[in-house]
């Protein structure tokens, strides 16, 4: 284990920012990380007030990320931040991430990794050039039973994967909330801040990542239909995609933010030759496994049958069975694995395989390519669109 905490900076995520608070809770969960500095808002008064609320040292509350990088880079190695977390809207991911890497700082960034695929590719080149680390917070990859699902497929127990069904259904944009004072809705439905896709860019990317992560198969072709259901909205708020994967598997992806009454209904089913698995984010401690020729199984996180679950699942469990772990713990697992790996790297130790299991810049590029290909397919008259990067 490391002999000190990792020092974290933050860009964005000031007072009243939903995702910034989530990141700070997750980073703090295992006592391996401390927040030491931040440029917490584009507004100087909010940045200063937010820093004081988080008890940051006055000289480490910065008004801009440019100021923060310059000041932190000049500090002694035993004082400067080790990494920076970027929790700004989509359009403001690339510039601070590049500047962080150029100044020698590792990066944690919200998804999507950048505003465009070209930016993501530039960021990958910089990560490879510097040898620094980047964590992309695809939260759902942090759940223990998602990791168990991945290992179950990888083991071959289900046989060759044939079908993948994934859906991510929400209802919070069923009205024109962006014109009713909802700040989250305002930027997420604005193409100048969110990008070329709304619903598919926001939650469809999560569904696509989960499908590829669990199955171990990459999407090769797709056929997409995007909809703007609410009058006056500028970006898609609903859509469906037919998918073709490597090795002949096929599937469907459905994403909607106008399914009135739904909360955060992310669900995946993977069918192989011998059996299938099913996982739902709103019941995250349960993995249902169904077999062709024997009784179905219900696997639970934190159970006493640790010899039945993979090391990847048990490593990411925190509480005994019956004590629910959810979104915050999954987020915390991403930070813990990133921190364990970064600490090992700093100290010249070899990280364990379980620690290395977190989303990276490569996942970010796949996500940006998914957005590009879905939008292109929706605009095309062709039945199938080749998945290009």
Short mmCIF file of C-alpha atoms in Angstrom, two decimals:
data_model
loop_
_atom_site.label_atom_id
_atom_site.label_comp_id
_atom_site.label_asym_id
_atom_site.label_seq_id
_atom_site.Cartn_x
_atom_site.Cartn_y
_atom_site.Cartn_z
CA UNK A 1 0.00 0.00 0.00
CA UNK A 2 1.03 3.60 -0.54
CA UNK A 3 2.76 5.51 2.24
CA UNK A 4 0.82 8.73 1.57
CA UNK A 5 -2.45 10.02 0.19
CA UNK A 6 -2.64 11.12 -3.43
CA UNK A 7 -3.17 14.85 -3.90
CA UNK A 8 -6.12 15.81 -6.09
CA UNK A 9 -7.10 19.03 -7.85
CA UNK A 10 -10.50 19.77 -9.38
CA UNK A 11 -11.72 21.83 -12.32
CA UNK A 12 -15.41 22.70 -12.13
CA UNK A 13 -17.66 21.12 -9.54
CA UNK A 14 -18.19 24.20 -7.36
CA UNK A 15 -21.10 24.78 -5.00
CA UNK A 16 -24.45 23.36 -6.12
CA UNK A 17 -22.79 21.30 -8.88
CA UNK A 18 -24.22 17.77 -8.76
CA UNK A 19 -21.40 15.75 -10.31
CA UNK A 20 -18.56 17.61 -8.58
CA UNK A 21 -19.89 16.59 -5.17
CA UNK A 22 -20.26 12.99 -6.36
CA UNK A 23 -16.62 12.91 -7.45
CA UNK A 24 -15.42 14.32 -4.13
CA UNK A 25 -17.40 11.76 -2.15
CA UNK A 26 -16.09 8.94 -4.36
CA UNK A 27 -12.48 10.12 -4.16
CA UNK A 28 -12.67 10.40 -0.38
CA UNK A 29 -14.34 7.04 0.19
CA UNK A 30 -11.21 4.96 0.83
CA UNK A 31 -8.97 7.54 2.46
CA UNK A 32 -6.40 7.32 -0.32
CA UNK A 33 -7.01 10.76 -1.82
CA UNK A 34 -7.24 14.31 -0.52
CA UNK A 35 -8.48 17.38 -2.38
CA UNK A 36 -5.77 20.03 -2.12
CA UNK A 37 -6.63 22.61 -4.77
CA UNK A 38 -9.20 23.61 -7.33
CA UNK A 39 -10.45 25.98 -10.00
CA UNK A 40 -14.02 25.23 -9.11
CA UNK A 41 -15.96 27.64 -11.33
CA UNK A 42 -15.53 29.90 -14.33
CA UNK A 43 -16.86 32.67 -12.10
CA UNK A 44 -14.17 33.93 -9.71
CA UNK A 45 -16.55 34.70 -6.85
CA UNK A 46 -18.09 31.21 -7.03
CA UNK A 47 -14.65 29.61 -7.32
CA UNK A 48 -13.45 31.39 -4.19
CA UNK A 49 -16.60 30.70 -2.19
CA UNK A 50 -16.59 27.03 -3.22
CA UNK A 51 -12.95 26.61 -2.24
CA UNK A 52 -13.62 28.10 1.19
CA UNK A 53 -16.60 25.79 1.67
CA UNK A 54 -14.27 22.84 1.00
CA UNK A 55 -11.64 24.21 3.41
CA UNK A 56 -8.95 24.52 0.75
CA UNK A 57 -5.90 26.62 1.57
CA UNK A 58 -6.55 30.19 0.35
CA UNK A 59 -3.50 30.17 -1.91
CA UNK A 60 -4.72 26.99 -3.62
CA UNK A 61 -8.16 28.27 -4.56
CA UNK A 62 -7.65 29.30 -8.16
CA UNK A 63 -9.84 31.41 -10.42
CA UNK A 64 -8.78 29.61 -13.62
CA UNK A 65 -7.33 26.21 -14.44
CA UNK A 66 -4.50 27.92 -16.33
CA UNK A 67 -3.52 29.66 -13.09
CA UNK A 68 -3.80 26.37 -11.20
CA UNK A 69 -1.59 24.37 -13.54
CA UNK A 70 1.14 27.01 -13.56
CA UNK A 71 1.15 27.36 -9.77
CA UNK A 72 0.94 23.64 -9.01
CA UNK A 73 3.69 22.75 -11.50
CA UNK A 74 6.05 25.09 -9.64
CA UNK A 75 5.43 23.51 -6.25
CA UNK A 76 7.85 20.93 -4.80
CA UNK A 77 7.11 17.32 -5.75
CA UNK A 78 5.97 16.53 -2.21
CA UNK A 79 3.34 19.31 -2.30
CA UNK A 80 1.93 19.59 -5.82
CA UNK A 81 -1.20 17.74 -6.88
CA UNK A 82 -0.78 14.27 -8.38
CA UNK A 83 -3.84 14.40 -10.60
CA UNK A 84 -6.72 16.65 -11.58
CA UNK A 85 -10.41 15.77 -11.90
CA UNK A 86 -12.33 17.59 -14.65
CA UNK A 87 -16.07 17.88 -14.06
CA UNK A 88 -17.03 20.65 -16.47
CA UNK A 89 -19.67 20.37 -19.25
CA UNK A 90 -18.64 18.36 -22.33
CA UNK A 91 -17.29 21.27 -24.38
CA UNK A 92 -14.81 22.17 -21.62
CA UNK A 93 -13.10 18.77 -21.17
CA UNK A 94 -10.40 18.79 -23.84
CA UNK A 95 -8.43 21.98 -23.16
CA UNK A 96 -7.86 21.43 -19.42
CA UNK A 97 -7.14 17.72 -19.94
CA UNK A 98 -4.46 18.51 -22.53
CA UNK A 99 -2.96 21.24 -20.38
CA UNK A 100 -2.88 18.93 -17.38
CA UNK A 101 -0.96 16.28 -19.31
CA UNK A 102 1.41 18.88 -20.76
CA UNK A 103 2.19 20.03 -17.20
CA UNK A 104 2.81 16.49 -15.93
CA UNK A 105 -0.47 15.82 -14.17
CA UNK A 106 -2.57 12.64 -14.42
CA UNK A 107 -6.22 13.13 -15.34
CA UNK A 108 -9.67 11.99 -14.23
CA UNK A 109 -12.41 13.23 -16.55
CA UNK A 110 -16.16 12.93 -16.86
CA UNK A 111 -17.62 11.29 -19.95
CA UNK A 112 -17.78 11.92 -22.81
CA UNK A 113 -14.03 12.39 -22.75
CA UNK A 114 -14.10 15.34 -25.18
CA UNK A 115 -16.42 17.33 -27.44
CA UNK A 116 -15.30 15.63 -30.69
CA UNK A 117 -13.64 12.41 -31.79
CA UNK A 118 -10.69 14.37 -33.17
CA UNK A 119 -10.06 15.89 -29.73
CA UNK A 120 -10.23 12.43 -28.14
CA UNK A 121 -7.61 11.14 -30.58
CA UNK A 122 -5.33 14.08 -29.79
CA UNK A 123 -5.77 13.38 -26.09
CA UNK A 124 -4.84 9.72 -26.59
CA UNK A 125 -1.67 10.76 -28.42
CA UNK A 126 -0.75 13.04 -25.51
CA UNK A 127 -1.43 10.30 -22.93
CA UNK A 128 0.87 7.96 -24.86
CA UNK A 129 3.52 10.67 -25.31
CA UNK A 130 3.62 11.58 -21.61
CA UNK A 131 3.08 8.12 -20.12
CA UNK A 132 0.57 9.61 -17.71
CA UNK A 133 -2.73 8.04 -16.65
CA UNK A 134 -6.30 8.97 -17.57
CA UNK A 135 -9.44 7.65 -15.88
CA UNK A 136 -12.74 8.14 -17.69
CA UNK A 137 -15.60 7.88 -15.21
CA UNK A 138 -17.95 5.43 -16.89
CA UNK A 139 -19.55 4.79 -13.52
CA UNK A 140 -21.32 1.55 -14.30
CA UNK A 141 -18.05 -0.28 -14.92
CA UNK A 142 -17.39 0.13 -11.19
CA UNK A 143 -20.22 -2.08 -9.95
CA UNK A 144 -19.06 -5.43 -8.51
CA UNK A 145 -21.70 -7.45 -10.35
CA UNK A 146 -20.92 -5.76 -13.65
CA UNK A 147 -17.35 -6.91 -13.17
CA UNK A 148 -18.63 -10.38 -12.31
CA UNK A 149 -20.71 -10.37 -15.50
CA UNK A 150 -17.64 -9.46 -17.54
CA UNK A 151 -15.59 -12.26 -15.97
CA UNK A 152 -18.42 -14.76 -16.45
CA UNK A 153 -18.52 -14.03 -20.18
CA UNK A 154 -14.73 -14.07 -20.37
CA UNK A 155 -14.58 -17.49 -18.69
CA UNK A 156 -16.55 -19.02 -21.54
CA UNK A 157 -19.22 -20.41 -19.23
CA UNK A 158 -22.02 -18.87 -21.30
CA UNK A 159 -20.49 -20.07 -24.55
CA UNK A 160 -20.13 -17.90 -27.61
CA UNK A 161 -22.09 -14.65 -27.23
CA UNK A 162 -25.04 -14.45 -29.63
CA UNK A 163 -27.28 -11.58 -28.50
CA UNK A 164 -26.83 -8.38 -26.47
CA UNK A 165 -29.77 -6.23 -25.40
CA UNK A 166 -29.06 -3.01 -23.51
CA UNK A 167 -31.38 -0.17 -22.63
CA UNK A 168 -31.03 3.07 -20.70
CA UNK A 169 -34.39 4.69 -20.00
CA UNK A 170 -35.01 7.98 -18.17
CA UNK A 171 -37.95 10.36 -17.98
CA UNK A 172 -36.48 13.61 -16.67
CA UNK A 173 -36.60 15.41 -20.03
CA UNK A 174 -40.25 14.61 -20.76
CA UNK A 175 -40.95 18.34 -20.69
CA UNK A 176 -38.95 21.24 -22.17
CA UNK A 177 -37.07 21.56 -18.89
CA UNK A 178 -34.20 23.47 -20.46
CA UNK A 179 -36.53 26.46 -20.72
CA UNK A 180 -37.85 26.07 -17.20
CA UNK A 181 -34.66 26.93 -15.33
CA UNK A 182 -33.17 23.41 -15.15
CA UNK A 183 -29.42 24.03 -15.46
CA UNK A 184 -28.59 20.37 -16.16
CA UNK A 185 -31.16 20.22 -18.94
CA UNK A 186 -30.00 23.56 -20.32
CA UNK A 187 -26.45 22.53 -21.21
CA UNK A 188 -27.17 18.87 -21.95
CA UNK A 189 -29.64 19.82 -24.70
CA UNK A 190 -27.49 22.62 -26.17
CA UNK A 191 -25.40 21.43 -29.15
CA UNK A 192 -22.78 24.14 -28.49
CA UNK A 193 -22.13 22.70 -25.03
CA UNK A 194 -23.13 19.02 -25.25
CA UNK A 195 -22.12 18.09 -28.81
CA UNK A 196 -23.89 16.66 -31.83
CA UNK A 197 -26.10 14.24 -29.87
CA UNK A 198 -28.26 14.68 -26.80
CA UNK A 199 -29.71 11.47 -25.38
CA UNK A 200 -27.37 9.12 -27.26
CA UNK A 201 -24.35 11.22 -26.32
CA UNK A 202 -25.41 11.47 -22.69
CA UNK A 203 -26.72 8.01 -21.79
CA UNK A 204 -26.51 5.98 -25.01
CA UNK A 205 -22.73 6.08 -24.64
CA UNK A 206 -23.05 4.50 -21.19
CA UNK A 207 -25.18 1.70 -22.64
CA UNK A 208 -22.75 1.10 -25.52
CA UNK A 209 -19.78 1.04 -23.14
CA UNK A 210 -21.54 -1.42 -20.84
CA UNK A 211 -22.35 -3.73 -23.77
CA UNK A 212 -18.75 -3.77 -24.99
CA UNK A 213 -17.28 -3.98 -21.47
CA UNK A 214 -19.30 -6.98 -20.34
CA UNK A 215 -19.30 -8.89 -23.64
CA UNK A 216 -15.67 -8.18 -24.52
CA UNK A 217 -16.89 -7.60 -28.09
CA UNK A 218 -16.63 -4.37 -30.05
CA UNK A 219 -19.45 -2.89 -32.14
CA UNK A 220 -18.63 -3.20 -35.85
CA UNK A 221 -21.80 -1.90 -37.55
CA UNK A 222 -24.96 -0.12 -36.50
CA UNK A 223 -28.30 1.15 -37.75
CA UNK A 224 -29.62 4.09 -35.73
CA UNK A 225 -32.86 6.02 -35.49
CA UNK A 226 -32.82 9.21 -33.38
CA UNK A 227 -35.87 11.22 -32.37
CA UNK A 228 -36.66 14.64 -30.96
CA UNK A 229 -39.90 13.94 -29.11
CA UNK A 230 -40.36 17.19 -27.18
CA UNK A 231 -41.17 20.13 -29.46
CA UNK A 232 -38.59 22.91 -29.35
CA UNK A 233 -35.66 20.71 -28.31
CA UNK A 234 -32.44 21.03 -30.33
CA UNK A 235 -30.96 17.55 -29.81
CA UNK A 236 -32.27 13.98 -29.76
CA UNK A 237 -34.04 12.93 -26.58
CA UNK A 238 -34.85 9.36 -27.68
CA UNK A 239 -33.47 6.69 -30.00
CA UNK A 240 -32.82 3.06 -30.87
CA UNK A 241 -29.84 1.34 -32.49
CA UNK A 242 -29.47 -2.08 -34.09
CA UNK A 243 -25.97 -3.41 -33.41
CA UNK A 244 -23.54 -5.86 -34.95
CA UNK A 245 -20.58 -6.96 -32.87
CA UNK A 246 -17.39 -8.88 -33.46
CA UNK A 247 -17.67 -12.67 -33.79
CA UNK A 248 -21.17 -12.50 -35.25
CA UNK A 249 -23.09 -11.31 -32.18
CA UNK A 250 -25.99 -8.91 -32.73
CA UNK A 251 -28.07 -6.75 -30.45
CA UNK A 252 -30.14 -3.67 -29.80
CA UNK A 253 -29.56 -0.50 -27.80
CA UNK A 254 -32.42 1.71 -26.66
CA UNK A 255 -31.95 5.07 -24.95
CA UNK A 256 -34.63 7.56 -23.99
CA UNK A 257 -34.97 10.54 -21.67
CA UNK A 258 -38.66 11.10 -22.38
CA UNK A 259 -40.07 7.90 -20.83
CA UNK A 260 -42.28 9.63 -18.27
CA UNK A 261 -42.01 8.15 -14.80
CA UNK A 262 -38.71 6.36 -15.36
CA UNK A 263 -35.74 7.25 -13.18
CA UNK A 264 -32.44 5.66 -14.21
CA UNK A 265 -33.39 2.32 -15.73
CA UNK A 266 -30.16 0.95 -17.20
CA UNK A 267 -30.40 -2.78 -17.94
CA UNK A 268 -28.39 -5.30 -19.95
CA UNK A 269 -28.96 -8.90 -21.03
CA UNK A 270 -26.27 -11.01 -22.71
CA UNK A 271 -27.14 -14.37 -24.29
CA UNK A 272 -24.59 -17.05 -25.11
CA UNK A 273 -24.89 -20.58 -26.48
CA UNK A 274 -25.17 -22.14 -23.01
CA UNK A 275 -26.79 -19.47 -20.90
CA UNK A 276 -27.40 -15.79 -20.27
CA UNK A 277 -26.93 -13.03 -17.74
CA UNK A 278 -29.04 -10.05 -16.71
CA UNK A 279 -28.06 -6.96 -14.69
CA UNK A 280 -30.06 -3.83 -13.84
CA UNK A 281 -28.58 -0.65 -12.38
CA UNK A 282 -31.52 -0.03 -10.06
CA UNK A 283 -30.95 -3.49 -8.49
CA UNK A 284 -27.16 -3.43 -8.79
CA UNK A 285 -26.20 -6.02 -6.20
CA UNK A 286 -27.91 -8.80 -8.15
CA UNK A 287 -26.71 -10.69 -11.22
CA UNK A 288 -29.17 -13.18 -12.69
CA UNK A 289 -27.65 -16.09 -14.60
CA UNK A 290 -29.91 -18.41 -16.60
CA UNK A 291 -28.79 -21.73 -18.06
CA UNK A 292 -30.01 -23.73 -21.02
CA UNK A 293 -30.12 -27.05 -19.16
CA UNK A 294 -30.02 -26.34 -15.41
CA UNK A 295 -31.73 -24.07 -12.84
CA UNK A 296 -31.16 -20.31 -12.93
CA UNK A 297 -28.85 -18.67 -10.40
CA UNK A 298 -29.11 -15.38 -8.53
CA UNK A 299 -25.68 -14.08 -7.57
CA UNK A 300 -25.41 -11.34 -4.96
CA UNK A 301 -22.61 -8.88 -4.21
CA UNK A 302 -21.06 -9.19 -0.76
CA UNK A 303 -22.30 -12.76 -0.32
CA UNK A 304 -20.61 -15.44 1.72
CA UNK A 305 -19.86 -17.57 -1.36
CA UNK A 306 -16.71 -15.68 -2.25
CA UNK A 307 -15.29 -18.76 -3.95
CA UNK A 308 -18.14 -18.49 -6.48
CA UNK A 309 -17.45 -14.86 -7.41
CA UNK A 310 -14.39 -13.67 -9.31
CA UNK A 311 -11.60 -11.68 -7.66
CA UNK A 312 -12.68 -8.72 -9.79
CA UNK A 313 -16.10 -8.74 -8.11
CA UNK A 314 -14.91 -9.37 -4.56
CA UNK A 315 -12.17 -6.74 -4.82
CA UNK A 316 -14.86 -4.15 -5.57
CA UNK A 317 -17.31 -5.24 -2.83
CA UNK A 318 -17.28 -3.13 0.32
CA UNK A 319 -20.02 -4.43 2.61
CA UNK A 320 -21.46 -7.80 3.68
CA UNK A 321 -24.42 -9.23 1.82
CA UNK A 322 -27.71 -7.43 2.39
CA UNK A 323 -26.05 -4.03 2.82
CA UNK A 324 -26.77 -2.38 -0.53
CA UNK A 325 -23.96 -0.78 -2.49
CA UNK A 326 -24.85 1.56 -5.31
CA UNK A 327 -23.88 4.51 -7.43
CA UNK A 328 -21.52 6.20 -4.96
CA UNK A 329 -19.68 2.97 -4.20
CA UNK A 330 -19.31 2.20 -7.91
CA UNK A 331 -17.88 5.67 -8.43
CA UNK A 332 -15.61 5.07 -5.43
CA UNK A 333 -14.36 1.83 -6.98
CA UNK A 334 -13.20 3.70 -10.08
CA UNK A 335 -11.29 6.18 -7.94
CA UNK A 336 -9.85 3.46 -5.70
CA UNK A 337 -8.55 1.38 -8.61
CA UNK A 338 -7.13 4.48 -10.27
CA UNK A 339 -5.49 5.54 -6.99
CA UNK A 340 -4.05 2.09 -6.28
CA UNK A 341 -2.59 1.94 -9.78
CA UNK A 342 -1.20 5.48 -9.67
CA UNK A 343 0.35 4.95 -6.22
CA UNK A 344 1.98 1.73 -7.42
CA UNK A 345 3.32 3.55 -10.46
CA UNK A 346 4.74 6.39 -8.35
CA UNK A 347 6.42 3.92 -6.01
CA UNK A 348 7.71 1.58 -8.72
CA UNK A 349 5.44 -1.33 -7.80
CA UNK A 350 3.50 -3.57 -10.17
CA UNK A 351 -0.27 -2.93 -9.96
CA UNK A 352 -2.60 -5.90 -9.62
CA UNK A 353 -4.81 -6.82 -12.57
CA UNK A 354 -7.94 -5.97 -10.57
CA UNK A 355 -6.64 -2.43 -9.96
CA UNK A 356 -6.07 -1.83 -13.67
CA UNK A 357 -9.71 -2.54 -14.47
CA UNK A 358 -11.00 1.01 -14.98
CA UNK A 359 -12.09 2.95 -18.11
CA UNK A 360 -9.33 4.79 -19.96
CA UNK A 361 -8.78 7.05 -22.96
CA UNK A 362 -9.44 4.08 -25.26
CA UNK A 363 -12.96 3.81 -23.84
CA UNK A 364 -13.31 7.55 -24.39
CA UNK A 365 -12.44 7.21 -28.06
CA UNK A 366 -14.95 4.37 -28.46
CA UNK A 367 -17.60 6.59 -26.88
CA UNK A 368 -16.94 9.52 -29.20
CA UNK A 369 -16.91 7.16 -32.19
CA UNK A 370 -20.27 5.76 -31.04
CA UNK A 371 -21.77 9.27 -31.09
CA UNK A 372 -20.33 10.01 -34.54
CA UNK A 373 -21.50 6.73 -36.01
CA UNK A 374 -24.98 6.91 -34.51
CA UNK A 375 -25.52 10.43 -35.84
CA UNK A 376 -24.13 9.47 -39.26
CA UNK A 377 -26.35 6.39 -39.42
CA UNK A 378 -29.43 8.39 -38.47
CA UNK A 379 -28.71 10.83 -41.31
CA UNK A 380 -27.93 8.10 -43.84
CA UNK A 381 -30.19 6.19 -46.20
CA UNK A 382 -27.94 3.15 -45.89
CA UNK A 383 -29.26 0.23 -43.87
CA UNK A 384 -25.97 -0.32 -42.02
CA UNK A 385 -23.17 2.08 -41.09
CA UNK A 386 -19.65 0.71 -40.62
CA UNK A 387 -18.36 1.58 -37.14
CA UNK A 388 -15.38 3.82 -37.86
CA UNK A 389 -12.93 5.58 -35.57
#
